[in-house]
Coordinates of C-alpha atoms and ligand atoms in Angstrom, one line a residue:
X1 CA 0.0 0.0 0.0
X2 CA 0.9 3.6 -0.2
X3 CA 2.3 5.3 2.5
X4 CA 1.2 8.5 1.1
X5 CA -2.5 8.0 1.3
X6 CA -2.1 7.8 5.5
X7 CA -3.2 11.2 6.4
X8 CA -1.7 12.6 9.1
X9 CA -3.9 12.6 12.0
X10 CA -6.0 15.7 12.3
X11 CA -7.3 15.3 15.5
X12 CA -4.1 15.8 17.8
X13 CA -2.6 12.9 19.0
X14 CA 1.2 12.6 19.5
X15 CA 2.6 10.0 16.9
X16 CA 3.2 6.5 18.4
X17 CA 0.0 6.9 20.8
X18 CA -2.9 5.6 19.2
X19 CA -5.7 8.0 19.2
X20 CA -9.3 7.9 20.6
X21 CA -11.4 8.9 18.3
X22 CA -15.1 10.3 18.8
X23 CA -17.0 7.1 18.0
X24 CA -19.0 9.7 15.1
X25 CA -15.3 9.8 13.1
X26 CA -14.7 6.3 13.1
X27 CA -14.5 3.9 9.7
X28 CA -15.1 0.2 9.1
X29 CA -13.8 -1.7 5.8
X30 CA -15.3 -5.0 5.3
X31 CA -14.3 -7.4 2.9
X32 CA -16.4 -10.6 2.2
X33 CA -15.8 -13.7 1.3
X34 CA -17.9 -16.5 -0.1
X35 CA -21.3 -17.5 -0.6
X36 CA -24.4 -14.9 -0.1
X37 CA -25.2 -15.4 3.1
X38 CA -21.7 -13.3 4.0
X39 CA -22.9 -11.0 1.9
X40 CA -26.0 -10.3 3.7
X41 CA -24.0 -10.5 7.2
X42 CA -21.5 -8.3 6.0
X43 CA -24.4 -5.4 5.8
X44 CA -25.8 -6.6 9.1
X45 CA -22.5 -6.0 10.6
X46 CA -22.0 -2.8 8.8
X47 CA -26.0 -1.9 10.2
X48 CA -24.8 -2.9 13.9
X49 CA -21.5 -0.7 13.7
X50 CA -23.5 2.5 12.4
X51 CA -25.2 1.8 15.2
X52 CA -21.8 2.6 17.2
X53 CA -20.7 5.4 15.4
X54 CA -18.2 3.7 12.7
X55 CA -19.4 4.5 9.0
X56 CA -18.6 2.2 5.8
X57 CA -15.5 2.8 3.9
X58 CA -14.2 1.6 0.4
X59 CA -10.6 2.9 1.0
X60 CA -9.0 -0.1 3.5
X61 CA -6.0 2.6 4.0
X62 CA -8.7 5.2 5.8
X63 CA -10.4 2.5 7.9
X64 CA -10.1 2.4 11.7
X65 CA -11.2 -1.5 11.6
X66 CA -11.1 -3.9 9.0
X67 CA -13.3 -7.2 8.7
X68 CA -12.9 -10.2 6.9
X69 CA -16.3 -11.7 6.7
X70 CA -14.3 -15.1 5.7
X71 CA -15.0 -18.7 4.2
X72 CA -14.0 -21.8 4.5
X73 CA -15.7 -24.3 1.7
X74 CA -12.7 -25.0 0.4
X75 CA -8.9 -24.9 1.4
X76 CA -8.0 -22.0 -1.3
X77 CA -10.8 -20.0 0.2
X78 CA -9.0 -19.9 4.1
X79 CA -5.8 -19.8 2.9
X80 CA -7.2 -16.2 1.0
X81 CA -7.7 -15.1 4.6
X82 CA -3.9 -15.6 5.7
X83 CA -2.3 -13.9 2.9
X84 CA -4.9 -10.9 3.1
X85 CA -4.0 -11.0 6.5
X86 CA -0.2 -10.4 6.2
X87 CA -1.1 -7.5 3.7
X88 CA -3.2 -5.9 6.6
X89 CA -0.6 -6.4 9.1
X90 CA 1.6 -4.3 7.1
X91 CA -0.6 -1.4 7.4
X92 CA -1.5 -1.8 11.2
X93 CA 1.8 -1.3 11.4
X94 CA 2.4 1.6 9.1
X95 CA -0.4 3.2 10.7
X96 CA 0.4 3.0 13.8
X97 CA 3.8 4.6 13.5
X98 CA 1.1 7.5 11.7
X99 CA -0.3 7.7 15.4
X100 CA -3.7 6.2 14.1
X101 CA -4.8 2.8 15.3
X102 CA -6.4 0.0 13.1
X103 CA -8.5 -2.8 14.5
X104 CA -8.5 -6.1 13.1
X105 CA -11.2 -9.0 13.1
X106 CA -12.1 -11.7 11.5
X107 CA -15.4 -12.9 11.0
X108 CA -17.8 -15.8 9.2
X109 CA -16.9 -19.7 8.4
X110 CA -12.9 -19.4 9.2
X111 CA -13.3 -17.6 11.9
X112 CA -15.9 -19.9 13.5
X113 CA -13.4 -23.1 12.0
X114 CA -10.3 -22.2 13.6
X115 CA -11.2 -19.4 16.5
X116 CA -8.6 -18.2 18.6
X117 CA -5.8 -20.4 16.2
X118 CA -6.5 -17.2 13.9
X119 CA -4.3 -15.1 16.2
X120 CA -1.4 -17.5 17.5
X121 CA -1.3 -17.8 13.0
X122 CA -1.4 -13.8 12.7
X123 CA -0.7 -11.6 15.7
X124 CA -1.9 -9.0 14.1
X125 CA -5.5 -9.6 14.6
X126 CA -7.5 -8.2 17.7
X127 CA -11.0 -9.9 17.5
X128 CA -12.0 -13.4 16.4
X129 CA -16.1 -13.3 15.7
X130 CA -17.9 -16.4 14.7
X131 CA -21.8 -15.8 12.3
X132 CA -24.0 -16.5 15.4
X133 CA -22.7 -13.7 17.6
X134 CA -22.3 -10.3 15.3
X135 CA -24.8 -8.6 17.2
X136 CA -22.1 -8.3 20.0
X137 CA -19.7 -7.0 17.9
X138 CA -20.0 -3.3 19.4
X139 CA -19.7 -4.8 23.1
X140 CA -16.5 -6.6 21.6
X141 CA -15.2 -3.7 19.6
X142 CA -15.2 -1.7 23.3
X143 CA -13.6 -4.7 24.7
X144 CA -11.1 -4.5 22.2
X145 CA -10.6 -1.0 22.8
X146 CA -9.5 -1.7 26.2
X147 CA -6.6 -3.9 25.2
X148 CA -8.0 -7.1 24.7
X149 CA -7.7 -9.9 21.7
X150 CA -11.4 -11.7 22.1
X151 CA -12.3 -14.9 20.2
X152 CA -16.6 -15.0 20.4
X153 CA -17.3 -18.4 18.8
X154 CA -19.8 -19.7 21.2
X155 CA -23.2 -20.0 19.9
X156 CA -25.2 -17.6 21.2
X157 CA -28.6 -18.3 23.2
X158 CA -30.1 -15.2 22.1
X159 CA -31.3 -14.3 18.2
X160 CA -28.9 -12.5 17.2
X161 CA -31.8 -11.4 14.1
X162 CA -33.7 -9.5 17.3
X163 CA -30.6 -7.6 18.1
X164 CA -28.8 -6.8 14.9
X165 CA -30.5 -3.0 14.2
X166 CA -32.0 -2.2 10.6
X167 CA -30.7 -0.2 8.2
X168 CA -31.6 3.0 7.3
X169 CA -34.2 3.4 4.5
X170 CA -31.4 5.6 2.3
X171 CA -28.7 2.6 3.4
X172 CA -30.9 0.2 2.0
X173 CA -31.4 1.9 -1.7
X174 CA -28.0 2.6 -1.6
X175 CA -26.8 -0.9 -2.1
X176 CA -29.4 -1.4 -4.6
X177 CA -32.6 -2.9 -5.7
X178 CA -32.1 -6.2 -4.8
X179 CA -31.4 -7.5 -1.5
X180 CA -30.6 -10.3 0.3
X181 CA -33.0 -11.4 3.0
X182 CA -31.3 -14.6 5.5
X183 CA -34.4 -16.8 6.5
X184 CA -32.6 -19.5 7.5
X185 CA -29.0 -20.8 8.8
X186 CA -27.3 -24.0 9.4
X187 CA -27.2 -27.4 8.0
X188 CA -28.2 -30.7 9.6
X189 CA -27.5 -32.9 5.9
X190 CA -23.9 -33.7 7.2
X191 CA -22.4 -34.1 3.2
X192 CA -19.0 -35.6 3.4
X193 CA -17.4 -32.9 2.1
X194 CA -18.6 -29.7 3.5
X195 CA -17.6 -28.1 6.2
X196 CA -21.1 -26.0 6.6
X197 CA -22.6 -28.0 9.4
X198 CA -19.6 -27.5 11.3
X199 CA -18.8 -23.3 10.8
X200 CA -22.6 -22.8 10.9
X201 CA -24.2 -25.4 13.0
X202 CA -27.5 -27.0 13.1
X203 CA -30.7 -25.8 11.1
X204 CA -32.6 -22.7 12.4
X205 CA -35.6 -20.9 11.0
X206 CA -36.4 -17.0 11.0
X207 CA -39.7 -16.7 12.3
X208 CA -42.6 -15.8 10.2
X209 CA -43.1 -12.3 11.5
X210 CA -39.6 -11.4 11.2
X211 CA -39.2 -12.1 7.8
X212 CA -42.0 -10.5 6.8
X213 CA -41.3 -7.3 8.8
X214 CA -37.8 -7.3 7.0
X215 CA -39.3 -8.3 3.4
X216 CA -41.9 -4.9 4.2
X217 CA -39.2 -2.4 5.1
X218 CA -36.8 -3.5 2.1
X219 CA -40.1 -2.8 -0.4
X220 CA -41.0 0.5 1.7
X221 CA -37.2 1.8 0.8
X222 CA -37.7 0.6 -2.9
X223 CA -36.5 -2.7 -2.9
X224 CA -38.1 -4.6 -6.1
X225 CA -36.1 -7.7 -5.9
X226 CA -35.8 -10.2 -2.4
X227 CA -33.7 -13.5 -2.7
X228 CA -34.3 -15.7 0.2
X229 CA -31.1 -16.8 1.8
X230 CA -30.3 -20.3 3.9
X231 CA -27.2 -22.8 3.6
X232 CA -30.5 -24.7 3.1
X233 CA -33.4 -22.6 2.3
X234 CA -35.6 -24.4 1.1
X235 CA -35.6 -26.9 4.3
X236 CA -37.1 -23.4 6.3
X237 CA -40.4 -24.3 7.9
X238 CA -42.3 -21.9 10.5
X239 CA -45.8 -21.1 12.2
X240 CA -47.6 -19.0 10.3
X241 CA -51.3 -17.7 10.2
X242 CA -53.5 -20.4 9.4
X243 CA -57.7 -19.9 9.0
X244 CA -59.7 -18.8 12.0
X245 CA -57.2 -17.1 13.8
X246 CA -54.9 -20.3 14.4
X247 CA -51.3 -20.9 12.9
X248 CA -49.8 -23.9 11.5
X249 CA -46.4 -24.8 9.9
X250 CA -45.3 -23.2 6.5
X251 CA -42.5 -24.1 4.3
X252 CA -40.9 -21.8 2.2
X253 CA -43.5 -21.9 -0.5
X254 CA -46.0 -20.8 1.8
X255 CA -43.8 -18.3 2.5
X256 CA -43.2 -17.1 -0.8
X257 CA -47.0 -16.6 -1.6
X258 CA -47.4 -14.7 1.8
X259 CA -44.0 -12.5 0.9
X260 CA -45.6 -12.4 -2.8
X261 CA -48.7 -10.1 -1.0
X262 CA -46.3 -7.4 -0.3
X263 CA -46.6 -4.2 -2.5
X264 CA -43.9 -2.9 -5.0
X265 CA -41.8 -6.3 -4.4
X266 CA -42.1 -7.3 -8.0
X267 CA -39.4 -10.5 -7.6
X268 CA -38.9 -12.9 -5.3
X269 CA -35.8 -15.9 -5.6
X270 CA -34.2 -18.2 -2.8
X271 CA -31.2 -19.9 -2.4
X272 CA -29.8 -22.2 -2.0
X273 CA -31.5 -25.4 -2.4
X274 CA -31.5 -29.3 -1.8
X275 CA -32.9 -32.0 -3.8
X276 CA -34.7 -33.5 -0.5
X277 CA -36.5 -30.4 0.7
X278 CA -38.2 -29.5 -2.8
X279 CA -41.7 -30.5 -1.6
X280 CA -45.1 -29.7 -3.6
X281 CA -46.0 -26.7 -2.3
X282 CA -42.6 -24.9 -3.6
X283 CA -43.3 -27.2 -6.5
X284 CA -46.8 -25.3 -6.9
X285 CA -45.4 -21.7 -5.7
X286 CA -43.1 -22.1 -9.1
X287 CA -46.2 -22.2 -11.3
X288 CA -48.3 -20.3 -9.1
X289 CA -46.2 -17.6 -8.6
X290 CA -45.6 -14.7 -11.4
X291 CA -43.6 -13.1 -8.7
X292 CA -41.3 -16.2 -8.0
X293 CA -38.5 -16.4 -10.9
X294 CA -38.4 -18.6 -12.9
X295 CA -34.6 -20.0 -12.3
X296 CA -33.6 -22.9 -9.6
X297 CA -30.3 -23.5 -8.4
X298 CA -30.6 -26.9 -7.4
X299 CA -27.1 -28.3 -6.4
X300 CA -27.2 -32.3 -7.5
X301 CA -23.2 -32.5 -7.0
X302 CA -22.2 -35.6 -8.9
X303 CA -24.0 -37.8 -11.6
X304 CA -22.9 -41.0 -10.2
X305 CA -25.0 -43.3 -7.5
X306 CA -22.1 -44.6 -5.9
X307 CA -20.2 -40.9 -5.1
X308 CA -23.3 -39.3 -4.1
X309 CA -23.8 -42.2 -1.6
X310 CA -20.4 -41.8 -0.1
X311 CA -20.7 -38.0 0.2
X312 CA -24.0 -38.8 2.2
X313 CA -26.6 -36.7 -0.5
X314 CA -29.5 -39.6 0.5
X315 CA -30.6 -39.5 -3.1
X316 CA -30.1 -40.8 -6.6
X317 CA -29.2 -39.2 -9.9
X318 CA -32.8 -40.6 -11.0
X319 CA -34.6 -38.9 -8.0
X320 CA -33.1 -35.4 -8.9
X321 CA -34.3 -36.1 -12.1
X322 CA -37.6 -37.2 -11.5
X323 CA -37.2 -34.1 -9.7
X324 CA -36.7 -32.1 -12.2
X325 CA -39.7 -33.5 -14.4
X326 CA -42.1 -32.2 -12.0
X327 CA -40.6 -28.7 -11.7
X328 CA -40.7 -28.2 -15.4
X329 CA -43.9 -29.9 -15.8
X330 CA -45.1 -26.9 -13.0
X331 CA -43.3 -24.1 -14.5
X332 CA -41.7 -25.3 -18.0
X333 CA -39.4 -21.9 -18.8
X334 CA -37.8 -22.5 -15.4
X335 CA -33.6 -22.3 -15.7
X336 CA -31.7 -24.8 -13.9
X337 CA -28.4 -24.2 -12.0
X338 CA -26.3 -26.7 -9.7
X339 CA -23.0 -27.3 -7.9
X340 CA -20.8 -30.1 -9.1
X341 CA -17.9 -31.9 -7.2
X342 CA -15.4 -33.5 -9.2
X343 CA -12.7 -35.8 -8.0
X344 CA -14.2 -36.8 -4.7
X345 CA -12.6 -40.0 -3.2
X346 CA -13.0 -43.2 -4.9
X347 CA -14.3 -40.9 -8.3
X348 CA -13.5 -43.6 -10.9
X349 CA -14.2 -42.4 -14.5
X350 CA -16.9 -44.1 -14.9
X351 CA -18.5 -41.9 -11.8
X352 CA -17.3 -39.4 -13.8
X353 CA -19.0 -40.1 -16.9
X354 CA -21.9 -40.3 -15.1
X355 CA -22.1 -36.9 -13.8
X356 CA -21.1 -35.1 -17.5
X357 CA -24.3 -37.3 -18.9
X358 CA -26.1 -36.3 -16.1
X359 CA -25.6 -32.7 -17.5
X360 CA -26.2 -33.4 -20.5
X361 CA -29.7 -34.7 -19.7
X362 CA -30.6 -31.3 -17.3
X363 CA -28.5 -29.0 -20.0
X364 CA -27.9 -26.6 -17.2
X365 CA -28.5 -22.4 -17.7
X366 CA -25.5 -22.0 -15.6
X367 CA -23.6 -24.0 -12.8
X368 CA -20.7 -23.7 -10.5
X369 CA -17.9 -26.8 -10.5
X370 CA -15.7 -27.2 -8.3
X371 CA -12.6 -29.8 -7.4
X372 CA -12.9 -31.6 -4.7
X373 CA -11.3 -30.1 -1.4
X374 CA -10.2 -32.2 1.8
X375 CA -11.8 -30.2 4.6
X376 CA -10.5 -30.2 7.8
X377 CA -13.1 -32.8 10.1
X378 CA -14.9 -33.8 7.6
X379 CA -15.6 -37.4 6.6
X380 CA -14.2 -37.0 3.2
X381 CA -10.9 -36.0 4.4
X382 CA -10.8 -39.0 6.3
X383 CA -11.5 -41.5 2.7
X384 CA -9.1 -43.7 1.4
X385 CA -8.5 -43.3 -2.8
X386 CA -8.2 -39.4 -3.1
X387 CA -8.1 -38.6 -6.5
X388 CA -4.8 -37.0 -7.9
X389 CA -4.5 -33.7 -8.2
X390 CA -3.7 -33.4 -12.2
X391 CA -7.1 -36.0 -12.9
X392 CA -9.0 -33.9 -11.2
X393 CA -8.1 -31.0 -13.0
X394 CA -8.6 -32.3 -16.3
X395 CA -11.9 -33.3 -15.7
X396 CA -12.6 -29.8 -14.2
X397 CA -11.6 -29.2 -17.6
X398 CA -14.0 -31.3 -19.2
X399 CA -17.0 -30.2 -17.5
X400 CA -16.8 -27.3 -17.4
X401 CA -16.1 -27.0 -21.2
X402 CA -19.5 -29.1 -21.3
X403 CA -21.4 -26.2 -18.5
X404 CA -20.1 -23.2 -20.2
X405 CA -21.5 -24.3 -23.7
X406 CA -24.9 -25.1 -22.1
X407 CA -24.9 -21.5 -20.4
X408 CA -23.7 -19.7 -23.9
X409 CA -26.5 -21.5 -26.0
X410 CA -29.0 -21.2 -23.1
X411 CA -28.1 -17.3 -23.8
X412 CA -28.1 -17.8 -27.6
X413 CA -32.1 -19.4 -27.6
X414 CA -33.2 -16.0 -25.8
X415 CA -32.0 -13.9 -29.0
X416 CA -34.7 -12.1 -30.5
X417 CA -37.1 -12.8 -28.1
X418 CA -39.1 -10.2 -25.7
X419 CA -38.5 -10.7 -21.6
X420 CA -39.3 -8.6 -18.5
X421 CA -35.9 -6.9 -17.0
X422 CA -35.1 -5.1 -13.9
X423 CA -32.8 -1.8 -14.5
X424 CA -30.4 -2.5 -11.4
X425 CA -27.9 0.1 -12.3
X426 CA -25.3 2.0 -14.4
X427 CA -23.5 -0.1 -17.2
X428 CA -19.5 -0.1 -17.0
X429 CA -19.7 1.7 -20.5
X430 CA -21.3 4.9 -20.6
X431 CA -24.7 5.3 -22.0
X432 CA -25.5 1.9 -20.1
X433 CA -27.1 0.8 -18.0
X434 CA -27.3 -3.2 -16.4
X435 CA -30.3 -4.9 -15.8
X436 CA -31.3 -8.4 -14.7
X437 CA -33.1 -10.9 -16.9
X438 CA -35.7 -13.7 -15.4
X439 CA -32.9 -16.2 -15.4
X440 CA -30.3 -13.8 -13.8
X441 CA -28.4 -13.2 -16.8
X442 CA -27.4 -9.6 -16.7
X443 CA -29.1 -7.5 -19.5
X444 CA -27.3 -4.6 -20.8
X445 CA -29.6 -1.9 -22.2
X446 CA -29.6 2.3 -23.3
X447 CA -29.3 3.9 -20.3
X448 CA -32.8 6.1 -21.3
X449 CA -34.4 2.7 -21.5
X450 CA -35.6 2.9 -17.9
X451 CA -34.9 4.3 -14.7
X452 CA -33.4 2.0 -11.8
X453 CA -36.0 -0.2 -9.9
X454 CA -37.6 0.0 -13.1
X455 CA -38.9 -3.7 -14.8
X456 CA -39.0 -3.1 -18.7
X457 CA -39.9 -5.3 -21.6
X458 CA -36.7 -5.6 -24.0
X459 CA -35.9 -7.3 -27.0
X460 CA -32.5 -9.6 -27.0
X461 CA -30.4 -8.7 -29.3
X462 CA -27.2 -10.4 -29.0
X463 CA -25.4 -12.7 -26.0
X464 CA -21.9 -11.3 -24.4
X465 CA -20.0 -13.8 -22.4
X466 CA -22.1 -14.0 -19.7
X467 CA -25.0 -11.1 -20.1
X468 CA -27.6 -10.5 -22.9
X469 CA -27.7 -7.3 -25.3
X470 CA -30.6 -5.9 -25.2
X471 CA -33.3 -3.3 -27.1
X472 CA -36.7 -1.2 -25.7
X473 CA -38.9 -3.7 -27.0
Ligands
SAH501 N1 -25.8 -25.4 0.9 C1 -25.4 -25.6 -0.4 C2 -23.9 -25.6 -0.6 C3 -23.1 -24.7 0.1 S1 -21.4 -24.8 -0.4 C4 -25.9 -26.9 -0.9 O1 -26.2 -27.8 -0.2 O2 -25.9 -27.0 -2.1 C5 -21.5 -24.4 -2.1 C6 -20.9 -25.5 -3.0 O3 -19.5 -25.6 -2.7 C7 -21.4 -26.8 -2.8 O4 -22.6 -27.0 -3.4 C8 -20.3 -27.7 -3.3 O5 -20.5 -27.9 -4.7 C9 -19.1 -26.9 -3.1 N2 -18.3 -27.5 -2.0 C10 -18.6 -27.6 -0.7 N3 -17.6 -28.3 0.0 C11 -16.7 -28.5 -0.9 C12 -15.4 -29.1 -0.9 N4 -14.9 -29.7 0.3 N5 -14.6 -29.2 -2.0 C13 -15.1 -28.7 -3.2 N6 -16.3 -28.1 -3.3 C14 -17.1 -28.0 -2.2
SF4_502 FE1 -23.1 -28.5 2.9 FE2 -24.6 -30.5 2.2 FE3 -25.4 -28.8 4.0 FE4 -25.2 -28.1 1.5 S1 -26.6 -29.7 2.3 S2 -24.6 -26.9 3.3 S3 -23.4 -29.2 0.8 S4 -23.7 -30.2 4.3
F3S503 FE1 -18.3 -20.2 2.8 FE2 -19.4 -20.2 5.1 FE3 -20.8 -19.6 2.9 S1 -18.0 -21.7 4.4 S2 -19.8 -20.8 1.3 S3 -19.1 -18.5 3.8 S4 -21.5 -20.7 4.7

C-alpha cells in the first residue's frame, strides 16, 4: 500500500500513541468472502457498527477496523484469509507509527473453523467473531478497545436477528434494488465434504413475523427484488397464520405466496437449495407464482449413484431427475443451475461419466464446478482413494467445457425474443445501464431505456459472455 494516502492525524494525537477517536469519526472496511449469506452479514455488521458510530468505507488505508467476513468451503478459500491478513498487518503497522490505530477482526466460516488459532497464526489480529454472535460485535469492539484480543465463537442463546439494528431506509437503496433477506441458517445434511454444518451449525428458521417485517421495510425503501437466503433454504419451515385465527407450519413456498402479498416487491428468488427439501407446495409456488423467478439453483453434486452415496446426499441421480420432471412440468421456462464436485474420493471415471451425462440430460443455464477439497473434520478428508490432483483438473476441464457451452446457448435461444428486466444500475460503458433478466443473466440496455428499480420489456439482441444485449422492445 501507499504510505502517502495515510493522512496525518488531524485530531491531535502525538505520533506512536494511538488516538481515541469520537465514535461519530470512526470507519469500518469490510471485505467478504464467499457464498451470499456473507454477503448479507457483511451489511448486518456494517447496520450494527453504524449503530456505534463507525461509517462504511471503500478505501482499507482510511479504515479504523477492517473485517474479513471469511470462508471456508474449500482450502484455497481460508488460505485467502492468511495472505490478506499479512497485507493488513503491514498497514497496522504503518499506521500506527502514523499515530492512528487499526483494529483487526475476523469474521464468518474461518473464523468460526479455527477461532482463537487465527491469532497465534497472525498476531496481528484483535478480534475473532464467529456468524451467530455479530450482534455483540459493538460490546466486543469496546472490549477490544481496552486492550484485549477476544475470540466469540460460542453460539449464542439469544437471536442475534432481534438484536442486529435495521438499516436505514437511504442505506438500504444505496446498495441497490435487490437485496438479500437470511431466513434460514445451518445445515443438519452432514455431506461428506462440507464443512457448513460444522462453521454454521445446526438448522434454524427466522420466524414468520420477522421475515415479513424485513421483506416490508426493504419494499418500503424501494426494494423490487428479495432473494431468500439459507445454507438450506428451502428446508425453512415456521408457524404462520393459518384460518380462524390459528397458525400452522409453512415451508418456504407458503412463505413465498405470503412475501408475494407485499406491495412494489415485484421478484422474489431463494437460495440455496437441496434436492430433499423440494416439496409440492414450492413445486406449486413455481407455477403459481408470477412473482417467484423462474430459475432454480438446485445443487445435484455428482451424476454417479455410488459418489453421491459416499458423500451422504441420500438421493439418486434418478430422483433429482424425477425431480426435475415435476418442476418443469409446473413451470416449464424454469432455468436450472447446480453445484458439481469432481474428483471426490473413490471418483473412478466411470463416476465421472456419469455426472457429464447427467448434465447433458438437465442441459444446465448456468452451474458452478468445483474440485474436490479435503476439509479439515470432515468425513471426506478422512476416505481412502483421493483422486490425484492433475485428474481432477482435467476433468474440471472437461465439464466445465461441457457447463459453459450449455450456459452460452441457453443465452443464444433467448436472442430475438421479448422478456421482463429489472434496470439495477449503471453499465460499465457509458450510455449503459445493467439490468437483470428472469434467469439472472445480466441485461445490458440504453441507459434512457428505464430508470433504476424500473422492470421493462426488452428485445434480445445479441449474448456477451455471460449477459444479454438488449433493445426497448
Ligand atoms: N448449501 C449448499 C452448498 C453450500 S457450499 C448446498 O447444499 O448445495 C457451495 C458449494 O460448494 C457446494 O454445493 C459444493 O459444490 C461446493 N463445495 C462444498 N464443499 C466442498 C469441498 N470440500 N470441495 C469442493 N467443493 C465444495
Ligand atoms: Fe453442505 Fe450438504 Fe449442508 Fe449443502 S446440504 S450446506 S453441501 S452439508
Ligand atoms: Fe463459505 Fe461459510 Fe458460505 S464456508 S460458502 S461463507 S456458509
Amino acid at each position: 500500500m501507499d504510505l502517502n494516502t495515510i493522512e496525518s492525524d488531524d485530531i491531535g494525537t502525538t505520533a506512536g500513541q494511538p488516538a481515541v477517536l469520537p465514535a461519530a469519526a470512526r470507519k469500518v472496511f469490510i471485505k467478504t468472502y464467499g457464498c451470499q449469506m456473507n454477503v448479507y452479514d457483511s451489511q448486518r455488521m456494517a447496520d450494527a457498527l453504524a449503530a456505534d458510530g463507525y461509517s462504511a468505507t471503500d478505501a482499507i488505508g482510511e479504515a479504523d477496523l477492517v473485517l474479513l467476513n471469511t470462508c471456508h468451503i474449500r482450502e484455497k478459500a481460508a488460505e485467502k484469509v492468511y495472505s490478506e491478513l499479512g497485507r493488513i498487518r503491514d498497514m497496522k503497522a504503518e499506521r500506527a507509527l502514523a499515530g492512528r490505530e487499526m483494529l483487526v477482526g475476523v469474521a464468518g466460516c474461518v473464523a468460526q473453523a479455527e477461532g482463537a488459532e487465527i491469532i497465534r497464526r497472525s498476531p496481528a489480529v484483535d478480534l475473532v467473531i464467529g456468524p451467530q454472535t455479530y450482534h455483540r460485535l459493538p460490546d466486543v469492539l469496546a472490549r477490544v478497545r481496552g486492550g484485549e484480543k477476544i475470540v466469540e465463537t460460542d453460539y449464542a442463546i439469544e437471536d442475534k436477528f432481534e438484536h442486529l439494528p435495521q438499516p436505514k431506509r437511504a442505506e438500504v437503496i444505496k446498495r441497490g434494488v435487490t437485496a438479500f433477506l437470511t431466513v434460514q441458517e445451518g445445515c443438519d445434511k452432514f455431506c461428506t465434504f462440507c464443512v457448513v454444518p460444522y462453521t454454521r451449525g445446526s438448522e434454524v428458521s427466522r420466524p414468520v413475523a420477522q421475515i415479513v417485517a424485513e421483506a416490508e421495510r426493504l419494499a418500503e425503501a424501494g426494494v423490487r427484488e428479495v432473494t431468500l437466503l439459507g445454507q438450506n433454504v428451502n428446508a425453512w419451515h415456521g408457524r404462520g397464520e393459518a384460518k380462524g385465527g390459528k397458525t400452522e407450519e409453512w415451508g418456504l413456498g407458503r412463505l413465498l405466496f405470503r412475501l408475494a402479498e407485499i406491495p412494489g416487491l415485484a421478484r422474489l428468488r431463494y437460495t440455496t437449495s437441496h434436492p430433499r427439501d423440494m416439496d409440492d407446495e414450492l413445486i406449486a409456488a413455481h407455477r403459481d407464482l408470477p412473482a417467484l423467478m423462474p430459475y432454480l439453483h438446485l445443487p445435484v453434486q455428482s451424476g454417479s449413484d455410488r459418489i453421491l452415496k459416499a458423500m451422504n446426499r441420500r438421493h439418486t441421480a434418478r430422483d433429482y431427475l424425477a425431480l426435475l420432471d415435476r418442476i418443469r412440468a409446473a413451470r416449464p421456462d424454469i432455468a436450472l443451475s447446480g453445484d458439481f464436485i469432481v474428483g471426490f474420493p473413490g471418483e473412478t471415471e466411470a463416476d465421472f461419466e456419469a455426472t457429464m451425462e447427467l448434465v447433458r440430460q438437465v442441459n444446465y443455464a448456468s452451474a458452478f464446478s468445483f474440485k474436490y477439497s479435503p476439509r479439515p473434520g470432515t468425513p471426506g478428508a478422512e476416505m481412502s482413494d483421493h483422486v490425484p490432483e492433475t485428474v481432477k483438473d482435467e476433468r474440471l476441464q472437461r465439464l466445465q467445457a461441457l457447463l459453459v457451452k450449455q450456459q452460452q446457448d441457453f443465452g443464444l435461444s433467448l436472442v430475438g425474443s421479448t422478456i421482463d428486466t429489472l434496470i439495477e444500475k449503471p453499465g460499465r460503458q457509458a450510455g449503459q445501464k445493467v439490468g437483470r433478466s428472469p434467469w439472472l443473466q445480466p441485461v445490458i440496455v440504453d441507459e434512457k431505456a428505464g430508470e433504476i428499480g424500473d422492470i421493462i420489456q426488452v428485445r434480445i439482441t445479441k449474448t456477451g459472455y455471460n449477459s444479454l444485449f438488449a433493445e426497448l422492445a
